[in-house]
Coordinates of C-alpha atoms and ligand atoms in Angstrom, one line a residue:
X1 CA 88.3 61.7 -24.9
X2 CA 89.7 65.4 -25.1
X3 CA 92.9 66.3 -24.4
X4 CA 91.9 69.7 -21.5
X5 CA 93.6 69.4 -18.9
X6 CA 97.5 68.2 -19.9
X7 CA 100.2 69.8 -20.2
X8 CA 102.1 67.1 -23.0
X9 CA 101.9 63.8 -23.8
X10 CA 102.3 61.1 -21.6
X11 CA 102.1 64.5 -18.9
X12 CA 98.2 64.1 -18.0
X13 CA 97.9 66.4 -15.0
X14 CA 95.5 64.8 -12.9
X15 CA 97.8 61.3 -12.6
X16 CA 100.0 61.2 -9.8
X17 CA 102.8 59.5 -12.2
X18 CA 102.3 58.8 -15.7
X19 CA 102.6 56.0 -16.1
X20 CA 104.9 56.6 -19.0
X21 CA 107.6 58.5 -16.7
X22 CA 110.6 57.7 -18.2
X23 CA 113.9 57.6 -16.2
X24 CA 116.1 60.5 -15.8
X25 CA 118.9 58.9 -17.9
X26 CA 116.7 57.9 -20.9
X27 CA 115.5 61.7 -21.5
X28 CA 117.6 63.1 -24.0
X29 CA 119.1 66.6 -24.0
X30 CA 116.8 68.4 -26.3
X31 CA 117.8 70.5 -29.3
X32 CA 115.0 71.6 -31.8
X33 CA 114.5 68.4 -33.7
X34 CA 115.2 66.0 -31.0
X35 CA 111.7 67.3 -29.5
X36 CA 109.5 66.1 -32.2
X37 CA 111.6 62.5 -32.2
X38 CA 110.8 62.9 -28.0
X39 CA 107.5 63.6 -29.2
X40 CA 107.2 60.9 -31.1
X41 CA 109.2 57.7 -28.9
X42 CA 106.2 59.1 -26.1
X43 CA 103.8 58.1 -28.1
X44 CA 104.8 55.0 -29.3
X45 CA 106.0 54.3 -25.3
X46 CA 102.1 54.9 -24.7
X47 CA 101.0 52.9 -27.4
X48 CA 103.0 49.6 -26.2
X49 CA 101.8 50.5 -22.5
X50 CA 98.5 50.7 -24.0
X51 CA 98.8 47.3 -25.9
X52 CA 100.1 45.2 -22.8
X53 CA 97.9 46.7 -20.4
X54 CA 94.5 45.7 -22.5
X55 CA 96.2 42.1 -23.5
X56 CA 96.7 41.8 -19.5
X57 CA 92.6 42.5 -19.3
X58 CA 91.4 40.7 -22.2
X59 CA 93.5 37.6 -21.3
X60 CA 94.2 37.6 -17.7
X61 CA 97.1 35.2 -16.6
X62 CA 99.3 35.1 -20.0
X63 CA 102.9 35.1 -19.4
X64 CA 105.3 37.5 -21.2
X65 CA 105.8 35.4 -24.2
X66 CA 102.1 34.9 -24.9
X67 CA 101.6 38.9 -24.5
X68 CA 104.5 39.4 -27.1
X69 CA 102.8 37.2 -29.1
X70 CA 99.0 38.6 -29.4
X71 CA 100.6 42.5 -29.1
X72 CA 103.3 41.9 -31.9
X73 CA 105.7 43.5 -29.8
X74 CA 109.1 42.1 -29.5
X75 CA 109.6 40.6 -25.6
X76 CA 112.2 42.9 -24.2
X77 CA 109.2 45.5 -25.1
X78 CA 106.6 43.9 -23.5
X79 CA 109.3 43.1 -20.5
X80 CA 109.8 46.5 -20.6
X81 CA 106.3 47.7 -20.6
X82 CA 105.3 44.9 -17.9
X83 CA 108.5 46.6 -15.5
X84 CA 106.5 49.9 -15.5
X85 CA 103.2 48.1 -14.8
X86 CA 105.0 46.4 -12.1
X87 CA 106.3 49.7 -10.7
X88 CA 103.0 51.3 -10.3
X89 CA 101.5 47.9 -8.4
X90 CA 99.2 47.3 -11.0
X91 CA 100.4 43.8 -12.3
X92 CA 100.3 40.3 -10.1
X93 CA 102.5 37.7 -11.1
X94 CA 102.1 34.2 -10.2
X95 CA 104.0 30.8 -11.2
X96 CA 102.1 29.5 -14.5
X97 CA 101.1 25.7 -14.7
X98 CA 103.8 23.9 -16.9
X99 CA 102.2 22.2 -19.8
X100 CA 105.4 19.8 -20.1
X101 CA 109.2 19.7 -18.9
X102 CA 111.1 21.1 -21.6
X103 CA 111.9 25.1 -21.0
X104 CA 112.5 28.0 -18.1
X105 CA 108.7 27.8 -16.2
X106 CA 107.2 30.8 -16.9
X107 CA 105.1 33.6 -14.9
X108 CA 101.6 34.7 -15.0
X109 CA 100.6 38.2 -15.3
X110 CA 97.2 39.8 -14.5
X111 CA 96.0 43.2 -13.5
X112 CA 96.0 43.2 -9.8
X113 CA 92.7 43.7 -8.4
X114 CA 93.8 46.1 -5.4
X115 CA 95.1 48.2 -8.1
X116 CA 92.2 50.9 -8.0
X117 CA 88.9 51.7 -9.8
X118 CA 87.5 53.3 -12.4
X119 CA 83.9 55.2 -12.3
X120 CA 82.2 55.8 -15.7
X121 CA 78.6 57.8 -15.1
X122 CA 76.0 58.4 -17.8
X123 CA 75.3 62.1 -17.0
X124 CA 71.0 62.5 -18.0
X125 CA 68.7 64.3 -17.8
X126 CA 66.2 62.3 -16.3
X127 CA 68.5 59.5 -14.4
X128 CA 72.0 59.4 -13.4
X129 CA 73.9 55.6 -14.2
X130 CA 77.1 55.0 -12.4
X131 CA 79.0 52.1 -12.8
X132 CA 82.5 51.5 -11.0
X133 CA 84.6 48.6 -12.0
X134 CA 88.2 47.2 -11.0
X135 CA 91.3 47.9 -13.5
X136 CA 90.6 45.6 -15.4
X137 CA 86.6 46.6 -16.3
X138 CA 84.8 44.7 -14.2
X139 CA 81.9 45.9 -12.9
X140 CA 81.9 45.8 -9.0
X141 CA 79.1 48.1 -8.2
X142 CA 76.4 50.3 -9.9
X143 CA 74.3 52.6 -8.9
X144 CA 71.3 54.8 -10.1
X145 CA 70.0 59.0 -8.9
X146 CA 67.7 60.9 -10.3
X147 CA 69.2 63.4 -13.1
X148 CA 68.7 67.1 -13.1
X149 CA 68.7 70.1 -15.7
X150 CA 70.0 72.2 -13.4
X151 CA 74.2 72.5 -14.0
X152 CA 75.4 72.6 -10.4
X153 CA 72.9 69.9 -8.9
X154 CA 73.7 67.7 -11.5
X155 CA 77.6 68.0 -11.0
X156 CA 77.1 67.8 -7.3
X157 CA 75.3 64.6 -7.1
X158 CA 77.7 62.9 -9.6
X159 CA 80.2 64.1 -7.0
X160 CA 78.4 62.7 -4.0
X161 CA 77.5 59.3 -5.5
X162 CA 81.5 58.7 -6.8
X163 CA 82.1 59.4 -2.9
X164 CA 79.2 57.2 -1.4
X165 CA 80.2 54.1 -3.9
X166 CA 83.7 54.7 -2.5
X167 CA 82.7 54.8 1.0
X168 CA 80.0 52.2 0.9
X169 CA 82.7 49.8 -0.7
X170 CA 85.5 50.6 1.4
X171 CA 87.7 52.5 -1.5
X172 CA 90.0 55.1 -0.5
X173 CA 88.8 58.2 -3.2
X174 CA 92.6 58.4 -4.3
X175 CA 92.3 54.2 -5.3
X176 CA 89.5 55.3 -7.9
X177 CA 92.2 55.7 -10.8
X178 CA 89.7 58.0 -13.2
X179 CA 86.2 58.9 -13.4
X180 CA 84.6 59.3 -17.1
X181 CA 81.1 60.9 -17.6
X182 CA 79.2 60.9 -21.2
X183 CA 77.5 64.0 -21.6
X184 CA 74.4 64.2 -23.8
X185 CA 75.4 67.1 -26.0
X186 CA 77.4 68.8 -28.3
X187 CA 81.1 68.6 -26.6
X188 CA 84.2 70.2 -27.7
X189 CA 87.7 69.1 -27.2
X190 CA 87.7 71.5 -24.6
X191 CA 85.3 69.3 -22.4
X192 CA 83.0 72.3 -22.5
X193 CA 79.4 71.4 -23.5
X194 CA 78.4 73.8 -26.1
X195 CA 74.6 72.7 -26.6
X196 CA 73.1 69.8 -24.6
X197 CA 69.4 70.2 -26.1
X198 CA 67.7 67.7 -23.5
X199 CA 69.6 69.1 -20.8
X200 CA 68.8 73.0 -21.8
X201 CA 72.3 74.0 -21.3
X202 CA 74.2 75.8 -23.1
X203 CA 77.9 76.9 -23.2
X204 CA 78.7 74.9 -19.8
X205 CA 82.3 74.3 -18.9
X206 CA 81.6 70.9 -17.6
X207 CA 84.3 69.1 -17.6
X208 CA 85.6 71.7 -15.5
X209 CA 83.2 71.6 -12.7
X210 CA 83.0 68.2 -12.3
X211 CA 87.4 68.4 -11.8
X212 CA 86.7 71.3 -9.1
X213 CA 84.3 68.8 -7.1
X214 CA 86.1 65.6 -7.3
X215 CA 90.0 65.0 -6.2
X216 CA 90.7 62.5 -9.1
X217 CA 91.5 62.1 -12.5
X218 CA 87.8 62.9 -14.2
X219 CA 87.4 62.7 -17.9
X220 CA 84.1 63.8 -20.2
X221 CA 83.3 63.5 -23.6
X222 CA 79.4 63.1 -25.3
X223 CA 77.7 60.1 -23.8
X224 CA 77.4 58.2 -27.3
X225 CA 81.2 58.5 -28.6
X226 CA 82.4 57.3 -25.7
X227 CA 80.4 54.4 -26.2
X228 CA 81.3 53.5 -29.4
X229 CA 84.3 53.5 -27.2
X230 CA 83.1 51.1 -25.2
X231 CA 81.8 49.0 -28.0
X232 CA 85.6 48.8 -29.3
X233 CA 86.8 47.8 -25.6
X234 CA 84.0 45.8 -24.1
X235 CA 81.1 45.4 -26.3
X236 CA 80.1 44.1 -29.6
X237 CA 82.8 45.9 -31.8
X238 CA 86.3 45.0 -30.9
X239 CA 87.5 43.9 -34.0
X240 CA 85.4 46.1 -36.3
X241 CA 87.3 49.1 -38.2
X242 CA 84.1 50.5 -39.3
X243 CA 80.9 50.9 -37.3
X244 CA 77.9 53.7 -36.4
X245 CA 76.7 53.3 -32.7
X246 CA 73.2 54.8 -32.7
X247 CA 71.9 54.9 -28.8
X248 CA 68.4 56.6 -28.4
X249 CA 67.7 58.0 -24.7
X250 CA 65.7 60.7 -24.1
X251 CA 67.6 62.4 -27.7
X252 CA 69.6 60.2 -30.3
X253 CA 73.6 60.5 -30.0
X254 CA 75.3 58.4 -33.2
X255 CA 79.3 58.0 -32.8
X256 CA 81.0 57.3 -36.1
X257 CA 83.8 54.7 -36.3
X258 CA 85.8 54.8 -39.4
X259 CA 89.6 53.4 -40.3
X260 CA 89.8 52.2 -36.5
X261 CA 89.2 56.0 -35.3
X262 CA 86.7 57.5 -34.0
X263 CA 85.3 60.9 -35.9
X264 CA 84.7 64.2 -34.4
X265 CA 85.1 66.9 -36.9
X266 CA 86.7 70.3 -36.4
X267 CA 85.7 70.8 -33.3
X268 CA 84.2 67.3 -31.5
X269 CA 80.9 68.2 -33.0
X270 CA 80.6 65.5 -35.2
X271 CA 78.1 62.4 -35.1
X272 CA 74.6 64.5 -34.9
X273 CA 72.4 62.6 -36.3
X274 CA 69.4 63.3 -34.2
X275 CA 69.2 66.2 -35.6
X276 CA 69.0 65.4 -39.5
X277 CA 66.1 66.7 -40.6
X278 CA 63.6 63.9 -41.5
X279 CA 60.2 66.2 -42.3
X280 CA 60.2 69.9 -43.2
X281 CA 59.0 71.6 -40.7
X282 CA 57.9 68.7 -38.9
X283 CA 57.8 68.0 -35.1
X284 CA 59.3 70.5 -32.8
X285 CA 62.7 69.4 -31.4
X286 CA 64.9 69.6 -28.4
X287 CA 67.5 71.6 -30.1
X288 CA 64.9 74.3 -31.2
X289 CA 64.4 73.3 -34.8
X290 CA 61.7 71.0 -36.7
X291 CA 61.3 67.7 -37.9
X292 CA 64.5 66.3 -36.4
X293 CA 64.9 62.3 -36.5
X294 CA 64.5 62.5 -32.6
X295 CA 61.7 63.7 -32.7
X296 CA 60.6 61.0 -34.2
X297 CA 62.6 58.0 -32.8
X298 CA 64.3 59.0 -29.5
X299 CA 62.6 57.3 -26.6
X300 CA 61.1 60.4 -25.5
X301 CA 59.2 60.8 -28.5
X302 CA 58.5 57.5 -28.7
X303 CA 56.8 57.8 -25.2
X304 CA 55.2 60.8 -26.2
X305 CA 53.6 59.8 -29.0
X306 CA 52.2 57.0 -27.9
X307 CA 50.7 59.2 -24.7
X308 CA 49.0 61.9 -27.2
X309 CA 47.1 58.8 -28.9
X310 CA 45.7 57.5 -25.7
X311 CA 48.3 54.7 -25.1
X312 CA 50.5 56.2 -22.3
X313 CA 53.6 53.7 -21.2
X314 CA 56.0 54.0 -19.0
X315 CA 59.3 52.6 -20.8
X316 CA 59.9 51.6 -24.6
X317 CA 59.5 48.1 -23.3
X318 CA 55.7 48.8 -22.4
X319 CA 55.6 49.5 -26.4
X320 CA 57.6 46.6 -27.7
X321 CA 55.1 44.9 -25.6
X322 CA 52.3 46.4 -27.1
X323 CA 53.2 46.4 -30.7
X324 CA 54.1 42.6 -29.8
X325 CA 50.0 42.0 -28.7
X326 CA 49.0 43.6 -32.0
X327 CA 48.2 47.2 -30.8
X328 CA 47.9 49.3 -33.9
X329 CA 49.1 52.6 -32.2
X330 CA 52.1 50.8 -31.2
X331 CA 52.7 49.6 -34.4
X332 CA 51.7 52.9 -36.1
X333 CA 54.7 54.9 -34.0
X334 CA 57.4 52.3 -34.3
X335 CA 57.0 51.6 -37.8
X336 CA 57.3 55.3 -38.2
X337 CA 60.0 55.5 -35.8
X338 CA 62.0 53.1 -38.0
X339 CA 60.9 54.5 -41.5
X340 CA 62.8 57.7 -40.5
X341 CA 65.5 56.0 -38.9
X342 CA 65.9 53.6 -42.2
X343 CA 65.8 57.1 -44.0
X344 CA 68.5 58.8 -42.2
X345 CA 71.3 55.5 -41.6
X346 CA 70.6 54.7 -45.6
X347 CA 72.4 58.2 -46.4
X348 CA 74.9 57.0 -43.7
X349 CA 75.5 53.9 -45.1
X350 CA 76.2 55.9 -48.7
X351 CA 78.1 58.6 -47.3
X352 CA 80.3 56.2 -44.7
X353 CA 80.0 52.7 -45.7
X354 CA 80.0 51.0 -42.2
X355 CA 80.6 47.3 -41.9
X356 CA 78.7 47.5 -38.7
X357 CA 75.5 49.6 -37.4
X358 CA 75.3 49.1 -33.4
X359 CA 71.8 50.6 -31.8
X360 CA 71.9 51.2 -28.3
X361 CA 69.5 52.7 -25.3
X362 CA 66.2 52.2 -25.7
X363 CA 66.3 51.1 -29.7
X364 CA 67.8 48.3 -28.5
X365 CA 63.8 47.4 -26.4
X366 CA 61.9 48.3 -29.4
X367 CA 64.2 46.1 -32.0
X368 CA 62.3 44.0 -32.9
X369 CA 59.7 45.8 -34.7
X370 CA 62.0 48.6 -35.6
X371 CA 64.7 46.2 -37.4
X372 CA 62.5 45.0 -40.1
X373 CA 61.4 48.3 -40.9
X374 CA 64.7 49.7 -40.9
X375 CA 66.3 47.2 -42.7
X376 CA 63.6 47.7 -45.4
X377 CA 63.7 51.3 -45.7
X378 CA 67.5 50.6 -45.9
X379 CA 67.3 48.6 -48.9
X380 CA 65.1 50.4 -50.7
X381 CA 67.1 53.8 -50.2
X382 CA 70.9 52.7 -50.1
X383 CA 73.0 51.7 -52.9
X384 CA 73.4 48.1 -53.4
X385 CA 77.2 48.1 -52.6
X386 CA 77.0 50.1 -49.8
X387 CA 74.7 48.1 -47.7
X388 CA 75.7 44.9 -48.9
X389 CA 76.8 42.9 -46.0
X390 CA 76.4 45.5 -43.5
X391 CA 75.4 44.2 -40.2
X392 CA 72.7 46.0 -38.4
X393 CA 73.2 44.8 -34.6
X394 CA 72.1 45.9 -31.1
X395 CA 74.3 46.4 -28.5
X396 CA 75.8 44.1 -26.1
X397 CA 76.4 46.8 -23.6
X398 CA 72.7 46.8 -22.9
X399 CA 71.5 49.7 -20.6
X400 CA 74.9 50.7 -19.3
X401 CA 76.8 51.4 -22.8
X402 CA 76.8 55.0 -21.9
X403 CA 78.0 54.2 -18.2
X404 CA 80.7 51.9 -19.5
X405 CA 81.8 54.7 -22.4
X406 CA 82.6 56.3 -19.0
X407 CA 85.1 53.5 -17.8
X408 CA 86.3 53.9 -21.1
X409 CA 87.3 57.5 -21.1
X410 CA 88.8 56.9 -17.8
X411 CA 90.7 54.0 -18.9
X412 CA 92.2 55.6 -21.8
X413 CA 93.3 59.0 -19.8
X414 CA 94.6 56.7 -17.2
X415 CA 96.8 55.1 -20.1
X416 CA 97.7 59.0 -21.2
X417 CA 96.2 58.0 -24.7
X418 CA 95.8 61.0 -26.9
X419 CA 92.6 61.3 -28.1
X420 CA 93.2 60.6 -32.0
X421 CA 94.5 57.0 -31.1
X422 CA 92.1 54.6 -30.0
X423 CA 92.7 51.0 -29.5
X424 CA 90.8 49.8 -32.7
X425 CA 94.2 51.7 -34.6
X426 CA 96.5 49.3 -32.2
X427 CA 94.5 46.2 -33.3
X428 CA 94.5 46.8 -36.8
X429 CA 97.9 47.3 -36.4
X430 CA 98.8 44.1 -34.8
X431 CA 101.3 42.4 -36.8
X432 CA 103.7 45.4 -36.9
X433 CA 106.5 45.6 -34.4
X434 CA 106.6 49.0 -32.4
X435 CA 110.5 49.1 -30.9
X436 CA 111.3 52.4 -29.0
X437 CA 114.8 51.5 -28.2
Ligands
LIG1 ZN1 66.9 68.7 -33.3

């Protein structure tokens, strides 16, 4: 998630109330130093809202003293913290089931369902995904539109589809509490797309437009980094400091995950590696130069392949399928597929050293005849220590990881999270005790 669009931390422009709005007595008089100390107490006030708001979702009905517990924050924090929640409407509390006599009973906390929605929409260029969930991330409708490569039809129908899902479900627009959208492309801090090579744009302001058609929080970031953010809230990598998320649609996106953080390089760019160069002057690619890996291994050029050699399918499943019954053209493309693939996450793994390597989108149909290959080409090209006990996975988030990266963006700008933090850094974290007095 970028950072366009607010004015300071804990400030985010498009939320009625931070959530973090401190009362008039606790802000300080500000000479010069006391900023950065201001500064500083915000974030750590966001970081504890943060904590308590995902222990609420990930275990639903904990009293106070359990939340102090699995945060490691002491209990007037998290009573703190859980007063904010409270004044916002966006925590239930119920009388919790006494497990014997001794002790005050205690109170059960939850998100409250009535509290809003979030929207997360995987923005392609053949299919639009939306997928709107409660506060707490789960999914309560989904929906599916054809994409477009044309800038203001796409950014209009997103618009229209966030409004049918909250007409057709009864949802007042102002209840849908953000709306994130993963952008196939090169995306800078700015939320301005500055190449989207299956989409043929270039230079578009997107985030913008989609803020000028939609009257709520909306948030953007490229489709596959915000899911590996959804891979460290939902999916497959919630306790992992260290993964790559590879997701293959019509291009490959990769999101690198390292220390708990996820990279983007000077200027959000980072993660590219659908466009490492696997042959010289090999296939021609989306982005306009040769031999790219997703020219080999992206579902489009999976698809294509296999329609130049007579073999034309509709899906990657159709090939899995295939190259299941023994077809040899099937077998032929995939096993390339995953040599260059192998090739290209073997530097990763000596360059990065993951712990984990998630692959998404359509990898994910064709795994099992990739895998094997990639995991050969892996250990034939990596260093011995760098691939030892690496875990090459596929992703638990299925068909809408992208979709859910959305909830995820919106989820974290509804919590004012600047974008360097992420909630892996809170996890790792854990057994310190953040105080802002
Ligand atoms: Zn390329």
């Amino acid at each position: 998630m970028h950072d366009a669009g607010r004015t300071g931390i804990g400030a985010a422009v498009y939320c009625r109330r931070s959530l973090l709005a401190r009362p008039r007595s606790a802000r300080r008089s500000a000479p010069a130093v006391a900023d950065e100390v201001d500064v500083n107490t915000a974030i750590i006030r966001q970081l504890n809202v943060s904590r308590v708001f995902h222990a609420l979702r990930e275990h639903p009905g904990s009293s106070q003293r359990e939340i102090a517990r699995s945060t490691g924050l002491d209990r007037a924090t998290v009573s703190a913290v859980v007063g904010q929640l409270e004044d916002q409407n966006l925590v239930d509390r119920t009388p919790k089931p006494r497990r014997g006599r001794a002790g005050r009973p205690e109170t059960a906390l939850r998100l409250t369902e009535r509290a809003g929605w979030f929207v997360g929409v995987r923005l392609d260029p053949q299919e639009l995904h939306i997928v709107a969930t409660t506060i707490d991330a789960r999914v309560v409708a989904k929906r599916r539109a054809p994409g477009s490569s044309d800038v203001s039809t796409a950014v209009r129908r997103v618009a229209g589809i966030v409004r049918e899902l909250a007409d057709g479900e009864q949802v007042a627009l102002d209840r849908i509490r953000g709306v994130g959208v993963g952008v196939p492309g090169l995306m800078d801090r700015d939320g301005r797309l500055a190449l989207g090579p299956n989409l043929g744009w270039h230079d578009v302001p997107i985030l913008e437009l989609l803020r000028a058609e939609l009257p709520v929080p909306v948030y953007a970031d490229n489709d596959t980094k915000a899911a590996a953010l959804a891979e460290t809230l939902f999916g497959s990598c919630r306790n992992v400091m260290d993964f790559v998320l590879i997701i293959a649609h019509a291009g490959i996106g990769s999101a690198l995950y390292q220390g708990g953080m996820l990279q983007r390089g000077w200027r959000g760019y980072a993660g590219e590696l659908g466009h490492v160069k696997v042959v010289t002057g090999g296939r021609a690619c989306g982005c306009g130069g040769h031999g790219c890996l997703e020219a080999y291994a992206s579902e489009r050029a999976i698809l294509e392949r296999m329609g130049h050699q007579g073999r034309a399918c509709a899906d990657l499943s159709e090939v899995a399928a295939l190259a299941k019954g023994g077809d040899r053209t099937a077998d032929a493309v995939l096993e390339d597929a995953g040599e260059k693939l192998g090739t290209v996450l073997a530097t990763v793994l000596n360059l990065t050293n993951p712990h984990r390597i998630v692959l998404g989108g359509g990898l994910a149909q064709v795994a099992e005849a990739v895998l094997p290959v990639v995991e050969r080409v892996v250990a034939r090209d990596a260093l011995d220590p760098a691939r030892d006990g690496v875990e090459v996975i596929v992703s638990e988030l299925g068909e809408e990881a992208v979709a859910m990266g959305g909830i995820a963006l919106a989820m974290d700008g509804f919590l004012s999270l600047p974008s360097w933090l992420s909630l892996g850094q809170l996890r790792k974290r854990d057994t310190d005790s953040v105080v802002v007095p």
